[in-house]
């Protein structure tokens, strides 16, 4: 460990060695302009190894590149030199031990443990496409992901290994299972010991900017999650001056983004954006969400910037904490769902800090924000971040609408698709085509823009539920409910919630044999059932039993009618 002290090392120690670099920029990481389209780019060799070189030349301060802590007092601090060393080893484990090649797919389902960053960067070095997933996934979700992607490999922990084993026989493409654990498991390779014995000499691939790098699973309004595939352009974009302006990170900054590693927010804000700037990525293990731990952490560690979901800021404000004047915190940003002006004001009063909004999707990465230092218009999600040309378009042909008119937030893709926008939905030409509207990618998010370019979120134009920053497709929850014998049919919609913004609500028609059951007890049983068969964050926090569901003449459930009833109720309260 090069910097500071640590009580005990959670993961492993390796002596940093002298390294060979394949592609170190002479002029520094941020050498591209907003509209550059370099033919080749690889985040590992062009950015991570650049900072390693800066450290070696004494041109970067002593702060770590990754600083990981947990509530037991364990701590890991890795410099960029160590990260280059360890991620080269990870790359060798994948290619030499596991026989994986550029273009192969690896499911990465780990909690916030330091190995997550080694696996992701090891994949980038080798061109293996990594597919982050939350540890809340259940066997059924994992099976879906492995089969849809034809994944050759998976990296996960003890907690999820049995779930993987229960479905592995249905995944013929799956060649290697890697376990991050202190214990062995039959049929699994031990990632930690393989890293220890692997060579740190590795030649990073010379990836094209347009080569695939990562796939995020994102919920749709119908069916199961889609695979939004991104190229190396996703990481190149954060070297552009417009992206660098958003947080204005410096090498001395310590950025804590609390996102679960399964979401695009974590890939961008706990890896790409801070390391592009040579900043410290701070991670707390946080196996369970607890506002008290978050507040204690912000007091205890020299964190300068914090990014999380608006629900987290709300939950902190709800608790009775004495002081929220954090000694080193300078900048806060919230992303994943909308923030109300009253919440921004309350946060400012309690902390003395402005709460900036970020907006993006798994398909788009960071799309809008109010850059640090520029005027925050309360309730607005800020301005478009170039190279995205954001316009407000109509549903039909993608015609551009004038300011202050409600429209779909569109990102121009013609004549040229901008760097950083997803490539396509893997294996799904129909859905890829469906989100193209004239010259634009249609986000499906309704918003308006004012004359100064500030954007105001209004809502979705479909049935997707945004509950505390999670995008949840109703079909996923309805399909989980359908597996319970009490459910004849169900309709799942969003319902307003003062803390989480929205929550999942299920309207359920019971089968005759359950009609006489105690409704409260049955609601709890169904909630537990959903938590057991699919990722628990999707479970319906509200349940209402109804004799029938509203339907169109063709038998289609009118979710919009139910949703309007929910939001109408809120207005009447
Ligand atoms: O609330 P309950 O206790 O009833 O249930 C919770 C958990 O306790 C439970 N659970 C979790 N793991 C389980 C489990 N139950 C059984 N078995 C397990 N293995 O399930 C429920 C999960 O709900 P949750 O995750 O909302 O829980 P929690 O603890 O209330 O967390 C609150 C938040 C705010 C921390 C959480 O909702 C959150 O992390 N939200 C943010 C999501 C996010 O990062 N979105 C960004 C996506 S990327 C993007 O938008 C692009 C932006 C550029």
XYZ file of C-alpha atoms and ligand atoms in Angstrom, residues 112 134-138 159-160 163 257-266 268-269 286-290 294 308-313 315 334-337 358-368 466-472 499-500 527-528 531-532 534-539 541, ligand 1:
122
model
C -18.869 -2.997 -3.697
C -26.676 -5.879 -9.111
C -26.207 -8.464 -6.348
C -29.967 -8.290 -5.781
C -30.377 -10.519 -8.872
C -31.917 -13.943 -8.311
C -23.891 -15.399 -1.819
C -24.759 -15.758 -5.497
C -27.957 -19.283 -7.629
C -20.562 7.756 -5.736
C -22.803 5.385 -3.813
C -24.372 3.627 -6.792
C -24.571 -0.149 -6.737
C -21.894 -1.477 -9.146
C -24.657 -2.999 -11.290
C -25.694 0.350 -12.811
C -24.152 2.570 -15.461
C -23.863 5.294 -12.829
C -21.213 3.212 -11.045
C -19.155 6.155 -15.049
C -18.908 7.798 -11.625
C -22.368 -0.548 2.302
C -23.931 -4.013 2.094
C -27.152 -2.470 3.431
C -28.256 1.060 2.805
C -28.112 3.042 6.065
C -23.469 7.612 5.002
C -26.075 9.353 -5.254
C -29.786 8.914 -5.946
C -32.148 11.700 -4.811
C -33.866 9.170 -2.496
C -30.644 8.912 -0.497
C -30.467 12.694 0.020
C -33.607 9.774 3.467
C -28.095 13.502 -7.554
C -29.018 11.244 -10.472
C -31.402 8.479 -11.431
C -34.684 10.270 -10.668
C -27.603 14.653 -13.242
C -29.681 12.992 -15.917
C -28.879 9.968 -18.001
C -29.957 6.470 -18.927
C -28.212 3.126 -19.401
C -28.374 3.906 -23.110
C -26.947 7.407 -22.901
C -24.687 7.751 -19.873
C -24.500 11.286 -18.577
C -26.742 13.455 -20.754
C -27.652 16.622 -18.813
C -38.711 4.930 -11.691
C -38.583 3.900 -8.039
C -35.781 5.539 -6.023
C -33.619 5.650 -9.151
C -34.340 2.120 -10.388
C -36.032 1.719 -13.758
C -38.505 -1.123 -13.385
C -39.226 9.497 -0.091
C -38.644 7.232 -3.088
C -44.246 -9.099 -1.526
C -41.902 -11.726 -0.090
C -38.417 -10.557 -3.467
C -37.584 -14.282 -3.665
C -36.620 -11.599 -8.799
C -34.308 -8.764 -7.717
C -35.955 -7.504 -4.483
C -35.779 -3.802 -5.392
C -38.642 -4.526 -7.828
C -41.092 -5.774 -5.219
C -44.305 -1.753 -1.916
O -37.249 -1.755 1.834
P -37.292 -3.202 2.228
O -36.472 -3.470 3.427
O -38.663 -3.758 2.298
O -36.590 -4.051 1.047
C -35.390 -3.677 0.391
C -34.239 -4.582 0.850
O -34.202 -4.755 2.226
C -34.606 -5.862 0.150
N -33.472 -6.725 -0.202
C -32.278 -6.349 -0.673
N -31.537 -7.439 -0.914
C -32.296 -8.508 -0.608
C -33.538 -8.056 -0.162
N -34.528 -8.879 0.197
C -34.284 -10.206 0.104
N -33.109 -10.717 -0.328
C -32.108 -9.913 -0.674
N -30.949 -10.413 -1.111
O -35.260 -5.495 -1.054
C -35.584 -4.114 -1.057
C -34.636 -3.426 -2.030
O -34.999 -2.097 -2.253
P -33.910 -0.936 -2.375
O -32.691 -1.357 -3.114
O -34.619 0.256 -2.916
O -33.462 -0.812 -0.869
P -33.081 0.347 0.120
O -32.193 -0.306 1.081
O -34.281 1.010 0.650
O -32.218 1.385 -0.725
C -32.573 2.702 -0.937
C -31.676 3.265 -2.035
C -32.122 4.683 -2.342
C -30.218 3.250 -1.590
C -31.832 2.372 -3.309
O -33.160 2.386 -3.698
C -30.896 2.788 -4.422
O -29.736 2.452 -4.418
N -31.403 3.529 -5.398
C -30.592 4.063 -6.488
C -30.585 3.203 -7.709
C -29.573 3.753 -8.699
O -28.400 3.814 -8.431
N -30.034 4.186 -9.852
C -29.198 4.758 -10.870
C -29.296 3.935 -12.113
S -28.212 4.508 -13.343
C -28.982 5.868 -14.025
O -30.075 6.210 -13.722
C -28.223 6.665 -15.026
C -27.827 8.006 -14.416
C -26.709 8.645 -15.149
